[in-house]
mmCIF file of C-alpha atoms in Angstrom:
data_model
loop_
_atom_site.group_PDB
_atom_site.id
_atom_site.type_symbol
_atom_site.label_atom_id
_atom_site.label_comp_id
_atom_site.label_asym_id
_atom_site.label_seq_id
_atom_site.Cartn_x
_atom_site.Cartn_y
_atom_site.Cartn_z
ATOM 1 C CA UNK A 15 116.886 57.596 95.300
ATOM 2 C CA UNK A 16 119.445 57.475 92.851
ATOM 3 C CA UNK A 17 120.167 53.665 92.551
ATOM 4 C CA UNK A 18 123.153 53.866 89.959
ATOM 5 C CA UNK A 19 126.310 51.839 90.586
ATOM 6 C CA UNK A 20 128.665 54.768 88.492
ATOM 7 C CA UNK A 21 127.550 58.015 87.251
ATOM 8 C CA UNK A 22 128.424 59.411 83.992
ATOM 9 C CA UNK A 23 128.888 63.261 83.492
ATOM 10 C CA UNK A 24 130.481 65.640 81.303
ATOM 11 C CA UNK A 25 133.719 67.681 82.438
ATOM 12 C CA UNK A 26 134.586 70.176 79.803
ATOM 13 C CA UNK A 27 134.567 68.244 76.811
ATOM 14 C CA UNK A 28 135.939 64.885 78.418
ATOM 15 C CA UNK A 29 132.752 62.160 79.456
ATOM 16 C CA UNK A 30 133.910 60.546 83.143
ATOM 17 C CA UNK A 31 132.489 57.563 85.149
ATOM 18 C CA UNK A 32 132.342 58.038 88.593
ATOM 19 C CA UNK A 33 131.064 56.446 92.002
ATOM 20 C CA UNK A 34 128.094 57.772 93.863
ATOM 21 C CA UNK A 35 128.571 60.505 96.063
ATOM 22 C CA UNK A 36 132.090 62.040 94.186
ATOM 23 C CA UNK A 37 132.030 65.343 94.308
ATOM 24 C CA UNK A 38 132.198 67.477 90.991
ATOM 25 C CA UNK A 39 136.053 68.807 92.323
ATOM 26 C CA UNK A 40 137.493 64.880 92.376
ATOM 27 C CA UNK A 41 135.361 63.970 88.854
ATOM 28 C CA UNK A 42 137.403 66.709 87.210
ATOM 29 C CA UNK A 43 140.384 65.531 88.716
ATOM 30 C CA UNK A 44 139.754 62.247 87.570
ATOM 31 C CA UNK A 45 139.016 63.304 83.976
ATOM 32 C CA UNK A 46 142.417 65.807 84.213
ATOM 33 C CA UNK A 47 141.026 68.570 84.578
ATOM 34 C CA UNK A 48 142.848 71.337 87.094
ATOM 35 C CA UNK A 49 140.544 73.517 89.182
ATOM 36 C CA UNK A 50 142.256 75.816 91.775
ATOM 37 C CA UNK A 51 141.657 75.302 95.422
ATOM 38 C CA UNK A 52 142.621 77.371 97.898
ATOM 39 C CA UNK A 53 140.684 75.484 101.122
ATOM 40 C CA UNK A 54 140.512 72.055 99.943
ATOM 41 C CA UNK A 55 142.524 69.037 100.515
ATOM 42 C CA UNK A 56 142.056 65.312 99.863
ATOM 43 C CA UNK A 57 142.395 64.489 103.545
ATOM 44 C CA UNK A 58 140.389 67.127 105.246
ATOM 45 C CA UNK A 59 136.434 67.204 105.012
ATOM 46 C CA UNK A 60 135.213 70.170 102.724
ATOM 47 C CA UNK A 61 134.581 73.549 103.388
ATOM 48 C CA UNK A 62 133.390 75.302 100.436
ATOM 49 C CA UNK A 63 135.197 78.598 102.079
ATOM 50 C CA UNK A 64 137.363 79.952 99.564
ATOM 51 C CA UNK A 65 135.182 79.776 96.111
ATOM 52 C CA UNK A 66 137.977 79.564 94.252
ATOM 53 C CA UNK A 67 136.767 76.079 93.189
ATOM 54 C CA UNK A 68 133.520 77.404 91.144
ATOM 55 C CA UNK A 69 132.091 75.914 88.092
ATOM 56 C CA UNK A 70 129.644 76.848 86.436
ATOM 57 C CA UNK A 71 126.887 73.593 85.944
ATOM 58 C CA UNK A 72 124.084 73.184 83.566
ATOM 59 C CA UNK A 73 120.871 73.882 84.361
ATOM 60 C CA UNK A 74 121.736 75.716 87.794
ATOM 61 C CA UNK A 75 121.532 79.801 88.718
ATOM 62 C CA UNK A 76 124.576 79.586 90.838
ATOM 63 C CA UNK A 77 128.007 79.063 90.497
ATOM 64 C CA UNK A 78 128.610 76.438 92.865
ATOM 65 C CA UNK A 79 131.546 75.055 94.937
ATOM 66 C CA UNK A 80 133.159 71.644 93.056
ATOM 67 C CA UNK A 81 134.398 70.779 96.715
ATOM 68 C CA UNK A 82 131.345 70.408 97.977
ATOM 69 C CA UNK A 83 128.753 69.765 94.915
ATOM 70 C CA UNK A 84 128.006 66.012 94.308
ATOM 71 C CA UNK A 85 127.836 64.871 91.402
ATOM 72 C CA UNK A 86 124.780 63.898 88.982
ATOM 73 C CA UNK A 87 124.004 61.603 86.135
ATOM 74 C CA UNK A 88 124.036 63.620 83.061
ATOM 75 C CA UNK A 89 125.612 66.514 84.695
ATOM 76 C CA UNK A 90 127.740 68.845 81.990
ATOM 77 C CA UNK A 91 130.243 71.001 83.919
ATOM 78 C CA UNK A 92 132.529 74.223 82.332
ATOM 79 C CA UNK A 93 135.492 74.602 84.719
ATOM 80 C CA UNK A 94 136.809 77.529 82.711
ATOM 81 C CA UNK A 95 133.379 79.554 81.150
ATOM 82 C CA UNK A 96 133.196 83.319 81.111
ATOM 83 C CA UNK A 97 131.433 83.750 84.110
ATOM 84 C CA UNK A 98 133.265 81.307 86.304
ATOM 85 C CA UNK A 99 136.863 83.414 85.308
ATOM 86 C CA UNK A 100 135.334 86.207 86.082
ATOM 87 C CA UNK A 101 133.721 84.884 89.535
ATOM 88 C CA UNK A 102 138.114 83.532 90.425
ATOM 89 C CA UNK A 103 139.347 87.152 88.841
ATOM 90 C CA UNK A 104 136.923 88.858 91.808
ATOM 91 C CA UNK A 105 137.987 86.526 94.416
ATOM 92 C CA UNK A 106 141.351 86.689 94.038
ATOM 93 C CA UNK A 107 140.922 91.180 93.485
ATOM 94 C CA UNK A 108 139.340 90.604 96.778
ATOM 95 C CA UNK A 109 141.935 88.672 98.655
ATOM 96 C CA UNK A 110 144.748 90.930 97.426
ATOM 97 C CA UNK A 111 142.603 94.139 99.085
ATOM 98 C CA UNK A 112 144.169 92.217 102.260
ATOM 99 C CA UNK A 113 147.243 90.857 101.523
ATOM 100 C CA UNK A 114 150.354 92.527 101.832
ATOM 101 C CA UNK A 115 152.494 92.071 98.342
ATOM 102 C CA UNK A 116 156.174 91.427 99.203
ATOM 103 C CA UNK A 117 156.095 88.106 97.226
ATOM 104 C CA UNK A 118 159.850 89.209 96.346
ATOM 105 C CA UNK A 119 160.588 88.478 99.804
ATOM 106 C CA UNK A 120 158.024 86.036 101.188
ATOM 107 C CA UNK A 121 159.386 82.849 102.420
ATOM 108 C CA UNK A 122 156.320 80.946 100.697
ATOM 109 C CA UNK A 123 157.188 82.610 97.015
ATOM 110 C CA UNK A 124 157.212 79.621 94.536
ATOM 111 C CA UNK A 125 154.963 77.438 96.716
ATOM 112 C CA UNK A 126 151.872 80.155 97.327
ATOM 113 C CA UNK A 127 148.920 79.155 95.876
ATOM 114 C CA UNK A 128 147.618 82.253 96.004
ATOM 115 C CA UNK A 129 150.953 83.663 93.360
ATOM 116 C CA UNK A 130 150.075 80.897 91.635
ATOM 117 C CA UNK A 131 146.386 82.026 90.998
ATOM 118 C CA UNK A 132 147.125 85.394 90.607
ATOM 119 C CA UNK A 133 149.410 84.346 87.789
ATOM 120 C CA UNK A 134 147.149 82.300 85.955
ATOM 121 C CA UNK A 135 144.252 84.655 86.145
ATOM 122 C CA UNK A 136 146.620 87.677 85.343
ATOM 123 C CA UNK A 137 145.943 89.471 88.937
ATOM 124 C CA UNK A 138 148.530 91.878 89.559
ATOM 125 C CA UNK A 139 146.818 93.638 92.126
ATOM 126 C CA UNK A 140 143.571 95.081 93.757
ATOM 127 C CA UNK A 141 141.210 97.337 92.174
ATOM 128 C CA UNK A 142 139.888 98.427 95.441
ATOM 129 C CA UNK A 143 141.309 100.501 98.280
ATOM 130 C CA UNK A 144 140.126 101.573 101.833
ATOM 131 C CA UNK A 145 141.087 100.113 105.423
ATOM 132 C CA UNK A 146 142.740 96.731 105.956
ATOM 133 C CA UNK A 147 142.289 94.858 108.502
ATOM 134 C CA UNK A 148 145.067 94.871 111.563
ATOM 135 C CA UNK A 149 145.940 90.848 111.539
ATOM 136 C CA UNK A 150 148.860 90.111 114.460
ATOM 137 C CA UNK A 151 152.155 88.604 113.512
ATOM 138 C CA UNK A 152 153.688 85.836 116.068
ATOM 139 C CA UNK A 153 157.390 85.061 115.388
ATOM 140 C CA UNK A 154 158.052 84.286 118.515
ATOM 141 C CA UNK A 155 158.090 80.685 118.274
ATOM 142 C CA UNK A 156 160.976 78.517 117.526
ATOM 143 C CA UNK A 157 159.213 75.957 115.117
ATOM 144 C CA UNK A 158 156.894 78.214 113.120
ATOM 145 C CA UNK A 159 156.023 81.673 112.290
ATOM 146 C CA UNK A 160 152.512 82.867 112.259
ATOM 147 C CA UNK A 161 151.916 86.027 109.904
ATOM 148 C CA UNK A 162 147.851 86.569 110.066
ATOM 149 C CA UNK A 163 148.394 89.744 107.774
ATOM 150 C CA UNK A 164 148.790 87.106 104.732
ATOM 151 C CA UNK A 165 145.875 85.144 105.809
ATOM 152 C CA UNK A 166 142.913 84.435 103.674
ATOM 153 C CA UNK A 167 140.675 82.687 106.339
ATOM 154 C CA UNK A 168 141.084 79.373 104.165
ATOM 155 C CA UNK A 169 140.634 77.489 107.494
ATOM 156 C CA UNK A 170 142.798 74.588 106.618
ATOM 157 C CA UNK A 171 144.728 75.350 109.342
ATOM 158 C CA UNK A 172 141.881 74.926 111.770
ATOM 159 C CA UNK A 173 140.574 72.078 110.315
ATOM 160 C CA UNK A 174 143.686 70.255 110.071
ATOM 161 C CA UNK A 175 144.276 70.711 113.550
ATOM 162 C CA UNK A 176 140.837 69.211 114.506
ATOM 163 C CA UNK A 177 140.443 66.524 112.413
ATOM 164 C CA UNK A 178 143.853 64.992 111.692
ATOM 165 C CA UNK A 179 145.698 65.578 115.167
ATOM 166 C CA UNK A 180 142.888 66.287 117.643
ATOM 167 C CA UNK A 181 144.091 69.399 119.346
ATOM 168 C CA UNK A 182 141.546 72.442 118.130
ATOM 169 C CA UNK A 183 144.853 74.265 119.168
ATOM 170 C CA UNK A 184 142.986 77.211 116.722
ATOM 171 C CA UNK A 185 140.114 78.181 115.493
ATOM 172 C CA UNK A 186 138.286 81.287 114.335
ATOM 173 C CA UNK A 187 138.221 84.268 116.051
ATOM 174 C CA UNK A 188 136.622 87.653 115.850
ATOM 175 C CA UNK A 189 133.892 88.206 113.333
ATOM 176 C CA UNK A 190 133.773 89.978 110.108
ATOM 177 C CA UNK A 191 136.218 92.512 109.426
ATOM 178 C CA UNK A 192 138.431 91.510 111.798
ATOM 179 C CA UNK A 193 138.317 87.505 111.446
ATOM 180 C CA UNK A 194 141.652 86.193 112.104
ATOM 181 C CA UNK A 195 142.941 82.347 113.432
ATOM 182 C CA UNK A 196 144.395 82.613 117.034
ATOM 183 C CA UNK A 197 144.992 80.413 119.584
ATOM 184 C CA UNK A 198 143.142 80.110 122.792
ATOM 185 C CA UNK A 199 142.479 83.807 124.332
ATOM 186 C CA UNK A 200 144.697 85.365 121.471
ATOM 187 C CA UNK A 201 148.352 84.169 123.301
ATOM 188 C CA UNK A 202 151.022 82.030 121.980
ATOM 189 C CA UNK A 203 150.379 78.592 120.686
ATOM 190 C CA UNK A 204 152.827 77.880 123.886
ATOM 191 C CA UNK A 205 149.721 78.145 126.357
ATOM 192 C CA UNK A 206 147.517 76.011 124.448
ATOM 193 C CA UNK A 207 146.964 72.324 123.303
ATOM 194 C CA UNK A 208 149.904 72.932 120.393
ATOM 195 C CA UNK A 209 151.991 70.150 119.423
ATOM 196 C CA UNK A 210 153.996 71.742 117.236
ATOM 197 C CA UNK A 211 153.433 68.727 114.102
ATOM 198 C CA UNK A 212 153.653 71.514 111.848
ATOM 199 C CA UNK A 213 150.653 69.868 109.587
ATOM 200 C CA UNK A 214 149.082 73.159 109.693
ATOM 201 C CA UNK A 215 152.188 74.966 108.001
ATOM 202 C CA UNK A 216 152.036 72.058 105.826
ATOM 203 C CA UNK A 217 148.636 72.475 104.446
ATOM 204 C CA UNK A 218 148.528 76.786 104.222
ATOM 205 C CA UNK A 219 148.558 77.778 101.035
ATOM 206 C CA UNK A 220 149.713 81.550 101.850
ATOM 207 C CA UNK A 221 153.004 82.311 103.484
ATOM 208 C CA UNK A 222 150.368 82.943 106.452
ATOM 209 C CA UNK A 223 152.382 79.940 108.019
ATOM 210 C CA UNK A 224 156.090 79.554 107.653
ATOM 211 C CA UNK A 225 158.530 76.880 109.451
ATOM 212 C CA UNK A 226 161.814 78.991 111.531
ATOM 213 C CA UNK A 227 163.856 76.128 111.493
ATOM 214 C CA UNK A 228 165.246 76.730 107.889
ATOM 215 C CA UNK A 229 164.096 80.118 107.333
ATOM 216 C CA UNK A 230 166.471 81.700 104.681
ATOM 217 C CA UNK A 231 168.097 78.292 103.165
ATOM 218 C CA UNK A 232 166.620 78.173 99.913
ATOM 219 C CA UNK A 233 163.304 79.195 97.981
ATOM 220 C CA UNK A 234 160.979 76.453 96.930
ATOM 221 C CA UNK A 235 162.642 76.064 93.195
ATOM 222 C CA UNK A 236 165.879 75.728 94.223
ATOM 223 C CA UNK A 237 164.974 72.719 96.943
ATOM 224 C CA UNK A 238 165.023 68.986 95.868
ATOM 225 C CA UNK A 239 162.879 66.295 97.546
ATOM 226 C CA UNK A 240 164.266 62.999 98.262
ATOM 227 C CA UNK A 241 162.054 60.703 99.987
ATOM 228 C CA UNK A 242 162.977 59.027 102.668
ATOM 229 C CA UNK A 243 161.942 57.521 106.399
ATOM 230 C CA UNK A 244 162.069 59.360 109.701
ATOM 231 C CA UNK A 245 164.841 58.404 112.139
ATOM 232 C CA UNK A 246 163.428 59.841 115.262
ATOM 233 C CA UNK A 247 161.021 56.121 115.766
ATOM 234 C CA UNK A 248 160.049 52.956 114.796
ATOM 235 C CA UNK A 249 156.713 53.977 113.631
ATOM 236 C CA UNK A 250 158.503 54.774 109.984
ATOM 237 C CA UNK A 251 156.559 58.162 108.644
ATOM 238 C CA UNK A 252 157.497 58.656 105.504
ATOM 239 C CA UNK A 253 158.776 62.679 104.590
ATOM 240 C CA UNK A 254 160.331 64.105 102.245
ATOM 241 C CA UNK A 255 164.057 65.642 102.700
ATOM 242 C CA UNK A 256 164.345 69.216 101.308
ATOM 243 C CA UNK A 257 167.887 69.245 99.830
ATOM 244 C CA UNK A 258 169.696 72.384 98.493
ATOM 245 C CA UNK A 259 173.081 72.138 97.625
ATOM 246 C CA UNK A 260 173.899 68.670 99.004
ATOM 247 C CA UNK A 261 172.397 70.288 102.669
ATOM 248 C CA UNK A 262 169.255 69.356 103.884
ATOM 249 C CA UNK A 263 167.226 72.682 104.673
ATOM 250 C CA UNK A 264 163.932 71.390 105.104
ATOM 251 C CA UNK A 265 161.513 68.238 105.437
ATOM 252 C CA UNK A 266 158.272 68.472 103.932
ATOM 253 C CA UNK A 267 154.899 65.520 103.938
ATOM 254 C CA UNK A 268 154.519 62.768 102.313
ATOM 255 C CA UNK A 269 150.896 62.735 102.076
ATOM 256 C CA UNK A 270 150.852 59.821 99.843
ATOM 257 C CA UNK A 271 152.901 57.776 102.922
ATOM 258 C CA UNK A 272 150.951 54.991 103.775
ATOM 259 C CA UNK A 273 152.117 54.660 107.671
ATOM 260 C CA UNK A 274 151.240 58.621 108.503
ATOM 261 C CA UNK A 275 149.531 59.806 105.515
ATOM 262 C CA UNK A 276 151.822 63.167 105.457
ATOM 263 C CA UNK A 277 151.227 63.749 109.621
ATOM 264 C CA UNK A 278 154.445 64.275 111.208
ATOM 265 C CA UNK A 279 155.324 64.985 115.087
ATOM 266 C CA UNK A 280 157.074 68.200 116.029
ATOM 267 C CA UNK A 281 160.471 65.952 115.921
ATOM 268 C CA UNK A 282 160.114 64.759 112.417
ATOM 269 C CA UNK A 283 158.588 67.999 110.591
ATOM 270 C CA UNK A 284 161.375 70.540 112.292
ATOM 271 C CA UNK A 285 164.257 68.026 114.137
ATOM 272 C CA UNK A 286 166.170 67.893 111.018
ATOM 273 C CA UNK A 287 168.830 70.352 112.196
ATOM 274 C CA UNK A 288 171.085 67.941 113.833
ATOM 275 C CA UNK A 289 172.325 66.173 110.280
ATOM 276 C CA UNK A 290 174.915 68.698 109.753
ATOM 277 C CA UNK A 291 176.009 69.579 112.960
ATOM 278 C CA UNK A 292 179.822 69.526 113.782
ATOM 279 C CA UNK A 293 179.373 67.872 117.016
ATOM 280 C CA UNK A 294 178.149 64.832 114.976
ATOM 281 C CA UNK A 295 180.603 61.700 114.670
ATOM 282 C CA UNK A 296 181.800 61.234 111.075
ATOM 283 C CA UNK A 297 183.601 57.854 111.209
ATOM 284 C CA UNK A 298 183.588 54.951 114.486
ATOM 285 C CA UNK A 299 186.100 55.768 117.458
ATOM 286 C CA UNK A 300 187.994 53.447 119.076
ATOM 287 C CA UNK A 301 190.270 53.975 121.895
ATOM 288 C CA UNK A 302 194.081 53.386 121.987
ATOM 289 C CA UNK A 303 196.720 53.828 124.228
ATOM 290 C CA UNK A 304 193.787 55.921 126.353
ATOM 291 C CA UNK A 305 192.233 58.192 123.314
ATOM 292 C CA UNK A 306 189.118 57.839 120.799
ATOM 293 C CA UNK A 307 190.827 57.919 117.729
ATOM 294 C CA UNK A 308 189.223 57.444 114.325
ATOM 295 C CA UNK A 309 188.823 53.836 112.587
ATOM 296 C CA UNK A 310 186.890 52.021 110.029
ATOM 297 C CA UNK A 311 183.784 50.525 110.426
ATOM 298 C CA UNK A 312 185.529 47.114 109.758
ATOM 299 C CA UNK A 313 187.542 47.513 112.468
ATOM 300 C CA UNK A 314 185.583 48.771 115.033
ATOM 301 C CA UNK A 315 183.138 45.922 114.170
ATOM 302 C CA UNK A 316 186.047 43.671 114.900
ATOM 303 C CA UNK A 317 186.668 44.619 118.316
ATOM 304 C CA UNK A 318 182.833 44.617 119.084
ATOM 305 C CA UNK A 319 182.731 41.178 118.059
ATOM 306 C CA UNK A 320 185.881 40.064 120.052
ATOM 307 C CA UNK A 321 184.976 42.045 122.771
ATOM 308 C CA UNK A 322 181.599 40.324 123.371
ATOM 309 C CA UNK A 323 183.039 36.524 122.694
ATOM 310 C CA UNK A 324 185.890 37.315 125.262
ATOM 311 C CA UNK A 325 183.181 38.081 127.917
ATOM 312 C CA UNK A 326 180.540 35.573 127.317
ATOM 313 C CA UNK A 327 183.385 32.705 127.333
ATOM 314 C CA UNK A 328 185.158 34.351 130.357
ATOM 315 C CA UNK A 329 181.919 35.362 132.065
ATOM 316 C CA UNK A 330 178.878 33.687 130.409
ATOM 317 C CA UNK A 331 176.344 34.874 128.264
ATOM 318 C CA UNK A 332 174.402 36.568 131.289
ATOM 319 C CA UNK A 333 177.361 38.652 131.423
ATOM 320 C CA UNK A 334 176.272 40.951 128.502
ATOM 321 C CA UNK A 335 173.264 43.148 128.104
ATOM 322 C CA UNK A 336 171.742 44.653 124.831
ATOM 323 C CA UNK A 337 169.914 47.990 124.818
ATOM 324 C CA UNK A 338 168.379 48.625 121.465
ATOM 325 C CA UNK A 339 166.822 51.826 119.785
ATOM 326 C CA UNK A 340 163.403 53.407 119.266
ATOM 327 C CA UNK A 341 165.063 55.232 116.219
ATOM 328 C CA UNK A 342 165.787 51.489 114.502
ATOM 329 C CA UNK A 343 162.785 50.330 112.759
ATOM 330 C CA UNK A 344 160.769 47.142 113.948
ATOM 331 C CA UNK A 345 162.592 45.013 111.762
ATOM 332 C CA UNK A 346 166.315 46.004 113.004
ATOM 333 C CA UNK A 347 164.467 45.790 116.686
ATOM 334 C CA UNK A 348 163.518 42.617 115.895
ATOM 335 C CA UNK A 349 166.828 41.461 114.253
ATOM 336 C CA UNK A 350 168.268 43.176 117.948
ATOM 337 C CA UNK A 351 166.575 40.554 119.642
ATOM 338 C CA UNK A 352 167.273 37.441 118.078
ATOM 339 C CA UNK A 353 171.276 38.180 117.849
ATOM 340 C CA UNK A 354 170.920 38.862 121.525
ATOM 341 C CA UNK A 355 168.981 35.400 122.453
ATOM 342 C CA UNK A 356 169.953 33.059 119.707
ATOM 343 C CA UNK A 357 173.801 34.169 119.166
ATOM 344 C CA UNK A 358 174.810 36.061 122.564
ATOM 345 C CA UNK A 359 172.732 33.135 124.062
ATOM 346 C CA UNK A 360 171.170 35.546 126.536
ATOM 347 C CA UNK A 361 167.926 37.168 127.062
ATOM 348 C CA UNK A 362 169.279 40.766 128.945
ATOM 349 C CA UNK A 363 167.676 42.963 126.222
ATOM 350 C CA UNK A 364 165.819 45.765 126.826
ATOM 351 C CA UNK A 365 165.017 49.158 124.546
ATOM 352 C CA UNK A 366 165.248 52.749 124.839
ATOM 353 C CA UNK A 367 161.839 53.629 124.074
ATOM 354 C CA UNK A 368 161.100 54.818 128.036
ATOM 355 C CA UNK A 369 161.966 58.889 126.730
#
């Protein structure tokens, strides 16, 4: 039983100090070190499915997954040896055999990880040829588009599904060959225990899985993020705000969000649409002689304010009610409340949240 409190290895040429039971993947990250990944992620338990993680260890026969390999005292790793290049050159000449190659017009070009790879191993395409397998394309569904013909069985998709929102709306299906990711019985994620959070679009790292709403706005290099807060409830998930030319064409996680941890529901990952619709009101209206016409917000605040001191001195407070917002945080809810009992002087407040 190994009995150490932190346990020293060698990554490359850098020495780290790590905790019991790291794996060799987060060491290197804590030392600097990049290795690719193609199934992992931080939040998700690992797989060891891809291999694109492989290093190649002292003293073992194997190359073996970083993901998964724990880490031991004394342990010298090579992230980048002969044999482990060669090992990510085959894997990636072996996903390409599959893949179709219109990165030109991909909706995932600039954020595939797979692109990425190819790049930085200098993969331009497959050395081998024969059959490929017949994957199924959904793009039936308004939230998200499911392309199984640029799948690479990952399973981050399935396993985000299971573990983070608790649907198993997917999972393997088939064997060999023909593996692929359905839903229940092959049909539309319609029939089945979907949600529609989008965290599995989120976490692909193919253009397998592609958003609709914003299809065509903007490739990922030409997109800023601005963080922000979702408006939809007061549970305050932070996202990030996909902006392109003053427009917001997208919303991506924030998996570094300490309320949600980059989980969204289907409102806040793909209900963005609304901010620049026409039907929205761009300034307060108050009515005159009959008609809404425009106004400032001092104004209209004006008449709010007279409004309500006319009727609770004409009618008492009792007179007024106060219906407040699940979109407002819990602080503005809570602000709500005490205007309503300690300046109204009433205690008619109720809120929205009955949807």
């Amino acid at each position: 039983m190994n009995n150490l409190s932190e346990i020293k290895l060698q990554i490359n040429d850098t020495v780290v100090k790590v905790a019991p039971g790291t794996t060799v993947l987060e060491a290197a990250r804590q030392a600097g070190v990049d290795v690719p990944t193609l199934c992992h992620h931080a939040n998700l338990t690992g797989a060891g499915a891809c291999r694109m993680c492989v290093v190649e260890i002292e003293g073992m026969r194997n190359l073996p997954a970083s993901c998964v390999q724990p880490v031991a005292d004394g342990m010298k790793v090579n992230t980048e040896s002969e044999s482990v290049v060669r090992a990510r050159r085959d894997i990636l000449d072996l996903m390409l055999a599959n893949h179709p190659l219109d990165c030109l017009t991909c909706e995932s070009a600039g954020a595939c990880k797979l692109q990425d790879y190819c790049y930085r191993y200098n993969v331009t395409e497959s050395s081998l040829t024969g059959e490929t397998s017949d994957r199924d394309v959904h793009a039936c569904n308004p939230f998200l588009e499911r392309d199984y013909r640029k799948c690479i069985l990952c399973g981050l998709c399935v396993r985000a599904c299971a573990e983070v929102q608790g649907n198993n709306a997917i999972d393997f299906a088939r064997r060999g060959f023909s593996s692929t990711i359905a839903a229940p019985f092959n049909e539309e994620l319609e029939g089945g225990g979907c949600t529609f959070c989008g965290h599995c679009v989120d976490l692909c790292p193919t253009g397998a899985l592609s958003p609709r709403v914003g299809k065509g706005l903007g490739r990922a290099w030409e997109k800023q993020r601005v963080l922000t807060t979702c408006s939809y409830c007061g549970v305050g998930c932070g996202l990030y705000l996909e902006v392109k030319d003053d427009k917001v064409v997208g919303v991506a996680p924030a998996f570094d969000a300490p309320v949600n941890k980059g989980h969204l529901c289907v409102k806040g990952r793909f209900g963005w649409d609304f901010i620049h619709s026409n039907k929205r009101l761009q300034t307060p209206l108050v009515k005159k002689n009959g008609r809404l016409e425009p106004a400032s917000w001092d104004e209209a605040l004006d008449l709010v304010a007279a409004k309500l001191g006319d009727t609770v001195s004409d009618h008492g407070a009792d007179a007024v009610a106060v219906l407040s917002s699940a979109r407002c945080t819990n602080e503005e809810n809570y602000l709500m409340q005490k205007f309503t009992r300690e300046v109204l002087g009433t205690n008619n407040i109720d809120h929205c949240a009955r949807l």
